[in-house]
Amino acid sequence: MSFFQNFNTHSLRTTRGFKLKPGSAISSPQPANTTVFPPLPKDQLLPQESPFNEQNNAFLTINNTTNIVQNVTSHRDIRSYAEQTLGSDNALINAVKLPRDEDVNEWLAVHVVDFYNQINMLYGTITEFCSPQTCPRMIATEEYEYLWQESASSAGGNIALKKPISLPACEYVENLMNWIQNFFDNDNIFPTKIGAPFPQQFPSLIKTIFKRLLRIYAHIYCHHFHEISELGLQSHLNTSLKHYVLFSNEFDLISRKDYGPLEDLIQTMLKT
Amino acid sequence: MMDIDTSYSTPRKAHDKENHTPANSPTKLVLHTSPLQKPRPYAQNVKLHNNISQLQPANALLPLDFQSKANTAKTKRLTSVAQLYFLDYYCDMFDYVILRHERARIVENKLQTDPQYAGNLQRQQLEWRNYVGRERAFLRKRRLKPKHRDFEMITQVGQGGYGQVFLARKKDTREVCALKILNKKLLVKLDETRHVLTERDILTNTRLPWLVKLLYAFQDPEKVYLAMEFVPGGDFRTLLNNTGYLVPPHARFYVAEMFAANFLIDQKGHIKLTDFGLAAGTVSNDRIESMRVKLASLQDIENYQAPSKMMYERQQLFRQSQGHHNLANSIVGSPDYMALEVLEGKNYNFTIDYWSLGCMLFEALCGYPPFSGLKQDETYYNLKNWKTALRRPQTRDGRYVFSDRTWQLIVRLIALPLSRLRNFKQVQSQPYFADIQDWDNLRLRPPPFTPQLDNEEDAGYFDDFEDEESMAKYKDVFARQEQNETLLETARGGGRRSNLNFIGFTFKHKLNPNNKFPKWGNKSLGRRALKETAFWWQLIEPVGYSLLDF
């Protein structure tokens, strides 16, 4: 795993050395200097040529319908609560709408952080089931593999892109989440002071983040849905994705070609 | 239509046990008063179901080891944290949407009807812009996670092997709190992560007047932070230390509360007593293990001599022995208060807490714990021979220090598991507590001790960490911290990159001032956030920040 050593998008992570030994003066940590945009690593979507595509899917439909959705009796009240709340009058559709005269960037920012947290929670519950052994590649069905591309700064300060690599799903997810977290921690991109503006590139960054976060949903849906549903989290997952696609649809954040394997599912969710 | 599973009937019972959404949440109000949702259109469910089915790989079955993995503490914790998180999130989110809508409507209405604005376009626009600006600021605050730099440190109030506790103030809300800062790498290295997460989960899921409230929990790459309600009175340990011992009615006062606190927690079900507090669960396994080894390695001595029963001798010895007794964690994880069966590696249950409470009552009344010796070895010997070592203290003139009923209680607490008191009812019916009529309203009684505080930042009841003399007693703690740090440095060469992101850790309390939309003129901001509380019950050391080492 030597590539971790040169993983440069982490270089701007805030470090707060705060060690207080007896006798030293009490001090609060200084804000880290985060004036530069971390370079955007570019990862690529590789639609693989699979000879089985069509038949494969058809086969699956027949084969799998019975054992996917059942069980789940725990936390009934939470489930029913979420269901009732979300099922009612398309509350979510209204909830994602930009309130009158609100700054759209502020609205995007608060939501991208929320979705990040939701995905972090959902993926967190299946970390035991998503290891380099079970998922050696970041795939969503056999058709799609998502590759990670890291960037390394060369001597001249130019950003060189490395060759996209195939990573175990868990490492891909971790890289992606860290990559996003770095933006969140950067005061110039996600301003914290009241009144501080968002950078000009903000909307396009949000689009990139949304496109990539969807891949984690895709991996969970395609390869861990059994586990999720056994853990009693399928309605949470469905709710989360529906909220996610309604939001990105409202603000045109993900283009249809990036739906990947989730295309049909997303279309169904958008129609309801 | 998000769910595909309609195979069970939806229970109507409101869920209200574990989440903290304020009772006046409009979302809940709507939910609890509205009739049951119509079942979703069948076709829609099937469609969604089919969509998902199509995504599954051929012959996908649950992995064989699913059950064992699903039952790991980690997965179980994350699952319930996630469920709670989603419930809380959507309650909160819909509350926000509903209330924001409401606020906008009120402002719009005002602009139309209030003669101050009606007809004056410029004024209307100004006022509207004003309102929108406040909404935007509010929205931004919702997004922000607490950070270390949001807090200004006032003074240090605790020190442990994993980190420190500071009296701190959150700059924007002006909330005063005890900020516990722990080193992540150390926690991971020493396998203590679970304890921190347990502490965080207990404090976020439970609201008991006896428990220190958690205000914020957050992390950065190196540290985890728990910002807790500041309990200015210090802990029970410090109180004992300052007074030497308590007069019997005062001791009874506190001991009754400790039992009551245990009982309440027990009642709640989801907290096992052994998870925290005085019991062994909060002490690191390493620590217990080393105590076990210590106990097991004791040579059998031919003629074991029980410690003196003379109170003044023992008090003196105890004072001399302060070296091996570090105050920062003397109660939790010290053999002085630990039931023998724990250290013998036998099965034990929650009644080990009663043993600990017995030891604390003993100490509260005479100034030393029952098995204390001059050296730590002596304490272990005394514990091993506890039946003979447990002696009813006497004064110089031969009188007993403890009344009969006090002693009667102590020997039912410090006792073999089978003859130990087993439940709260049994405790209540002990003659020792005969004077306590109303167990339900313990907290209404006037406390024997009320901290005299200059202001809300007064840390006078805690040890002064600037003062070298008072730091002498933390020698052990500092030594261990240093040892831990060395451990980390030597381990650093390994190069294995571990993920130090604790999932499901961040927490903001719902009553935090940033969670309320500022009223006209920002009146509610900057207001003192901490409720005035009676301090007396807080003297009891529940899961507070004095227990740095778990």
GROMACS .gro file of C-alpha atoms in nm, chain A residues 4-5 10 13-24 26-32 56-57 59-61 63-72 74-92 94-95 99-103 106-107 109-111 113-118 120-122 124-125 127-129 131 134 141 174-175 178 181 185 187 190-198 221-227 230-236 238-240 242-243 261-262 264-265 268-269 271-272, chain B residues 1-18 25 27-28 31-32 34-37 40 44 47-63 65-67 69-70 72 74-75 78-87 89-91 93-94 96-97 100 108 128 131-133 135-145 147-149 151-156 159 164 166 171 181 200 219-223 225 465-466 471 478 481-482 485 489 495 497-505:
model
  254
    4PHE     CA    1  -0.069   0.598   0.068
    5GLN     CA    2   0.262   0.753   0.143
   10HIS     CA    3  -0.421   1.485   0.267
   13ARG     CA    4  -0.552   1.844   0.667
   14THR     CA    5  -0.564   2.069   0.966
   15THR     CA    6  -0.328   1.970   1.235
   16ARG     CA    7  -0.381   2.098   1.577
   17GLY     CA    8  -0.092   2.023   1.795
   18PHE     CA    9  -0.229   2.075   2.134
   19LYS     CA   10  -0.033   1.926   2.409
   20LEU     CA   11  -0.041   2.082   2.743
   21LYS     CA   12   0.200   1.978   3.005
   22PRO     CA   13   0.178   2.110   3.357
   23GLY     CA   14   0.327   2.449   3.386
   24SER     CA   15   0.278   2.552   3.029
   26ILE     CA   16  -0.305   2.738   2.846
   27SER     CA   17  -0.351   2.812   2.485
   28SER     CA   18  -0.608   2.753   2.223
   29PRO     CA   19  -0.502   2.602   1.895
   30GLN     CA   20  -0.443   2.825   1.602
   31PRO     CA   21  -0.650   2.788   1.292
   32ALA     CA   22  -0.458   2.594   1.035
   56ASN     CA   23  -2.708  -1.142  -1.645
   57ASN     CA   24  -2.953  -0.885  -1.529
   59PHE     CA   25  -3.134  -1.377  -1.480
   60LEU     CA   26  -3.096  -1.191  -1.158
   61THR     CA   27  -3.442  -1.059  -1.157
   63ASN     CA   28  -3.339  -1.543  -0.917
   64ASN     CA   29  -3.323  -1.298  -0.642
   65THR     CA   30  -3.651  -1.138  -0.574
   66THR     CA   31  -3.747  -1.358  -0.285
   67ASN     CA   32  -3.454  -1.342  -0.053
   68ILE     CA   33  -3.375  -0.979  -0.066
   69VAL     CA   34  -3.641  -0.800   0.120
   70GLN     CA   35  -3.772  -0.962   0.425
   71ASN     CA   36  -3.682  -0.984   0.787
   72VAL     CA   37  -3.609  -0.667   0.974
   74SER     CA   38  -3.600  -0.451   1.507
   75HIS     CA   39  -3.638  -0.082   1.572
   76ARG     CA   40  -3.986  -0.094   1.444
   77ASP     CA   41  -4.081   0.238   1.582
   78ILE     CA   42  -3.790   0.411   1.419
   79ARG     CA   43  -3.873   0.248   1.093
   80SER     CA   44  -4.233   0.335   1.106
   81TYR     CA   45  -4.148   0.679   1.216
   82ALA     CA   46  -3.918   0.737   0.924
   83GLU     CA   47  -4.163   0.579   0.687
   84GLN     CA   48  -4.459   0.774   0.803
   85THR     CA   49  -4.271   1.096   0.806
   86LEU     CA   50  -4.119   1.049   0.468
   87GLY     CA   51  -4.413   0.890   0.302
   88SER     CA   52  -4.642   1.174   0.382
   89ASP     CA   53  -4.728   1.411   0.103
   90ASN     CA   54  -4.391   1.396  -0.054
   91ALA     CA   55  -4.255   1.594   0.232
   92LEU     CA   56  -3.906   1.541   0.101
   94ASN     CA   57  -4.077   2.020  -0.053
   95ALA     CA   58  -3.799   1.995   0.196
   99PRO     CA   59  -3.634   2.872   0.056
  100ARG     CA   60  -3.719   3.209  -0.090
  101ASP     CA   61  -3.410   3.428  -0.126
  102GLU     CA   62  -3.179   3.182   0.041
  103ASP     CA   63  -2.827   3.169  -0.098
  106GLU     CA   64  -2.541   2.794   0.161
  107TRP     CA   65  -2.819   2.550   0.089
  109ALA     CA   66  -2.324   2.336   0.160
  110VAL     CA   67  -2.547   2.237   0.446
  111HIS     CA   68  -2.691   1.951   0.245
  113VAL     CA   69  -2.243   1.791   0.472
  114ASP     CA   70  -2.564   1.618   0.578
  115PHE     CA   71  -2.543   1.361   0.299
  116TYR     CA   72  -2.180   1.302   0.370
  117ASN     CA   73  -2.272   1.222   0.729
  118GLN     CA   74  -2.556   0.996   0.624
  120ASN     CA   75  -2.065   0.781   0.651
  121MET     CA   76  -2.317   0.634   0.892
  122LEU     CA   77  -2.459   0.388   0.643
  124GLY     CA   78  -1.999   0.258   0.867
  125THR     CA   79  -2.246  -0.011   0.958
  127THR     CA   80  -1.746  -0.188   0.735
  128GLU     CA   81  -1.724  -0.540   0.878
  129PHE     CA   82  -1.869  -0.675   0.555
  131SER     CA   83  -1.312  -0.567   0.325
  134THR     CA   84  -1.498  -0.936   0.003
  141THR     CA   85  -2.245  -0.457  -1.040
  174GLU     CA   86  -1.201   0.600   0.276
  175ASN     CA   87  -1.002   0.801   0.024
  178ASN     CA   88  -1.110   1.197   0.334
  181GLN     CA   89  -1.356   1.604   0.445
  185ASP     CA   90  -1.225   2.159   0.674
  187ASP     CA   91  -1.239   2.761   0.548
  190PHE     CA   92  -1.670   2.588   0.320
  191PRO     CA   93  -1.655   2.920   0.502
  192THR     CA   94  -1.738   2.914   0.868
  193LYS     CA   95  -1.743   3.280   0.956
  194ILE     CA   96  -2.078   3.446   0.928
  195GLY     CA   97  -2.085   3.649   0.610
  196ALA     CA   98  -1.777   3.493   0.451
  197PRO     CA   99  -1.849   3.410   0.086
  198PHE     CA  100  -1.821   3.081  -0.098
  221TYR     CA  101  -2.695  -0.116  -0.319
  222CYS     CA  102  -2.523  -0.357  -0.551
  223HIS     CA  103  -2.307  -0.548  -0.306
  224HIS     CA  104  -2.426  -0.496   0.047
  225PHE     CA  105  -2.798  -0.459   0.028
  226HIS     CA  106  -2.850  -0.795   0.196
  227GLU     CA  107  -2.645  -0.694   0.493
  230GLU     CA  108  -3.055  -0.771   0.766
  231LEU     CA  109  -2.930  -0.497   0.993
  232GLY     CA  110  -3.266  -0.324   0.968
  233LEU     CA  111  -3.133  -0.030   0.776
  234GLN     CA  112  -3.292  -0.068   0.437
  235SER     CA  113  -3.553   0.198   0.490
  236HIS     CA  114  -3.282   0.429   0.613
  238ASN     CA  115  -3.374   0.405   0.073
  239THR     CA  116  -3.473   0.724   0.247
  240SER     CA  117  -3.124   0.854   0.228
  242LYS     CA  118  -3.429   0.923  -0.223
  243HIS     CA  119  -3.350   1.240  -0.038
  261PRO     CA  120  -2.624   0.106  -1.230
  262LEU     CA  121  -2.870   0.299  -1.014
  264ASP     CA  122  -3.364   0.259  -1.290
  265LEU     CA  123  -3.384   0.283  -0.916
  268THR     CA  124  -3.839   0.514  -0.987
  269MET     CA  125  -3.758   0.723  -0.685
  271LYS     CA  126  -4.125   0.947  -1.013
  272THR     CA  127  -4.286   0.890  -0.677
  273MET     CA  128  -4.227   0.558  -0.138
  274MET     CA  129  -3.899   0.470   0.004
  275ASP     CA  130  -3.954   0.140   0.155
  276ILE     CA  131  -4.010  -0.189  -0.007
  277ASP     CA  132  -4.091  -0.393   0.291
  278THR     CA  133  -4.451  -0.384   0.393
  279SER     CA  134  -4.453  -0.732   0.534
  280TYR     CA  135  -4.530  -0.621   0.883
  281SER     CA  136  -4.796  -0.399   1.023
  282THR     CA  137  -4.678  -0.062   1.129
  283PRO     CA  138  -4.690  -0.013   1.500
  284ARG     CA  139  -4.842   0.313   1.607
  285LYS     CA  140  -4.655   0.361   1.925
  286ALA     CA  141  -4.467   0.681   1.931
  287HIS     CA  142  -4.100   0.648   1.961
  288ASP     CA  143  -3.983   0.876   2.231
  289LYS     CA  144  -3.737   0.698   2.447
  290GLU     CA  145  -3.408   0.764   2.297
  297SER     CA  146  -4.107   1.933   1.754
  299THR     CA  147  -4.264   1.708   1.295
  300LYS     CA  148  -4.352   1.486   1.583
  303LEU     CA  149  -4.682   1.257   1.314
  304HIS     CA  150  -4.837   1.171   1.643
  306SER     CA  151  -5.210   1.217   1.213
  307PRO     CA  152  -5.384   0.896   1.123
  308LEU     CA  153  -5.188   0.601   0.999
  309GLN     CA  154  -5.040   0.634   0.661
  312ARG     CA  155  -4.819   0.247  -0.039
  316GLN     CA  156  -4.475   0.121  -0.673
  319LYS     CA  157  -4.107  -0.155  -0.895
  320LEU     CA  158  -3.859  -0.034  -0.640
  321HIS     CA  159  -3.811  -0.385  -0.523
  322ASN     CA  160  -3.737  -0.503  -0.874
  323ASN     CA  161  -3.498  -0.218  -0.932
  324ILE     CA  162  -3.297  -0.324  -0.633
  325SER     CA  163  -3.319  -0.692  -0.718
  326GLN     CA  164  -3.170  -0.628  -1.054
  327LEU     CA  165  -2.866  -0.483  -0.896
  328GLN     CA  166  -2.783  -0.791  -0.695
  329PRO     CA  167  -2.514  -1.027  -0.818
  330ALA     CA  168  -2.609  -1.380  -0.916
  331ASN     CA  169  -2.671  -1.620  -0.632
  332ALA     CA  170  -2.612  -1.350  -0.381
  333LEU     CA  171  -2.660  -1.482  -0.036
  334LEU     CA  172  -2.561  -1.347   0.295
  335PRO     CA  173  -2.201  -1.432   0.370
  337ASP     CA  174  -2.015  -1.537   0.872
  338PHE     CA  175  -2.283  -1.273   0.854
  339GLN     CA  176  -2.432  -1.346   1.194
  341LYS     CA  177  -2.001  -1.022   1.211
  342ALA     CA  178  -2.340  -0.864   1.263
  344THR     CA  179  -1.988  -0.779   1.691
  346LYS     CA  180  -1.886  -0.260   1.666
  347THR     CA  181  -2.155  -0.341   1.413
  350LEU     CA  182  -2.294   0.145   1.456
  351THR     CA  183  -2.631   0.006   1.355
  352SER     CA  184  -2.812   0.155   1.647
  353VAL     CA  185  -2.618   0.478   1.627
  354ALA     CA  186  -2.713   0.500   1.259
  355GLN     CA  187  -3.079   0.433   1.327
  356LEU     CA  188  -3.085   0.694   1.596
  357TYR     CA  189  -2.898   0.933   1.376
  358PHE     CA  190  -3.147   0.905   1.093
  359LEU     CA  191  -3.444   0.941   1.321
  361TYR     CA  192  -3.180   1.387   1.151
  362TYR     CA  193  -3.517   1.371   0.982
  363CYS     CA  194  -3.704   1.501   1.285
  365MET     CA  195  -3.465   1.849   0.925
  366PHE     CA  196  -3.843   1.860   0.896
  368TYR     CA  197  -3.628   2.313   1.036
  369VAL     CA  198  -3.829   2.320   0.715
  372ARG     CA  199  -3.856   2.818   0.862
  380GLU     CA  200  -4.429   3.838   0.521
  400TRP     CA  201  -3.692   4.116   0.442
  403TYR     CA  202  -3.460   3.842   0.796
  404VAL     CA  203  -3.301   3.648   0.511
  405GLY     CA  204  -2.958   3.735   0.644
  407GLU     CA  205  -3.172   3.280   0.824
  408ARG     CA  206  -2.853   3.242   0.630
  409ALA     CA  207  -2.638   3.283   0.939
  410PHE     CA  208  -2.853   3.031   1.119
  411LEU     CA  209  -2.819   2.786   0.834
  412ARG     CA  210  -2.444   2.822   0.835
  413LYS     CA  211  -2.430   2.749   1.204
  414ARG     CA  212  -2.627   2.431   1.152
  415ARG     CA  213  -2.363   2.311   0.912
  416LEU     CA  214  -2.068   2.367   1.139
  417LYS     CA  215  -1.934   2.094   1.353
  419LYS     CA  216  -1.409   2.230   1.665
  420HIS     CA  217  -1.139   2.261   1.919
  421ARG     CA  218  -1.076   2.618   1.825
  423PHE     CA  219  -1.346   2.670   2.267
  424GLU     CA  220  -1.130   2.893   2.477
  425MET     CA  221  -0.952   2.718   2.758
  426ILE     CA  222  -1.000   2.865   3.100
  427THR     CA  223  -0.802   2.628   3.312
  428GLN     CA  224  -0.710   2.265   3.341
  431GLN     CA  225  -0.527   1.496   3.395
  436GLN     CA  226  -0.665   1.626   2.988
  438PHE     CA  227  -1.016   2.168   3.076
  443LYS     CA  228  -1.681   3.113   2.215
  453ILE     CA  229  -0.954   1.585   2.526
  472ARG     CA  230  -2.040   0.903   2.435
  491GLN     CA  231  -1.305   1.483   1.673
  492ASP     CA  232  -1.019   1.592   1.459
  493PRO     CA  233  -0.747   1.371   1.316
  494GLU     CA  234  -0.557   1.349   1.642
  495LYS     CA  235  -0.801   1.392   1.926
  497TYR     CA  236  -1.334   1.582   2.243
  737PHE     CA  237  -0.275   2.226   3.765
  738GLU     CA  238  -0.051   2.529   3.771
  743MET     CA  239   0.049   1.830   4.115
  750PHE     CA  240   0.186   1.204   3.440
  753GLN     CA  241   0.095   0.965   3.019
  754GLU     CA  242   0.462   0.987   2.940
  757GLU     CA  243   0.350   0.869   2.462
  761GLU     CA  244   0.657   0.699   1.941
  767GLY     CA  245   0.396   0.247   0.924
  769ARG     CA  246  -0.192   0.342   0.839
  770SER     CA  247  -0.492   0.308   1.058
  771ASN     CA  248  -0.819   0.478   1.005
  772LEU     CA  249  -0.865   0.704   1.300
  773ASN     CA  250  -1.201   0.838   1.206
  774PHE     CA  251  -1.448   0.740   1.474
  775ILE     CA  252  -1.778   0.694   1.297
  776GLY     CA  253  -2.086   0.808   1.478
  777PHE     CA  254  -1.910   1.029   1.725
   0.00000   0.00000   0.00000
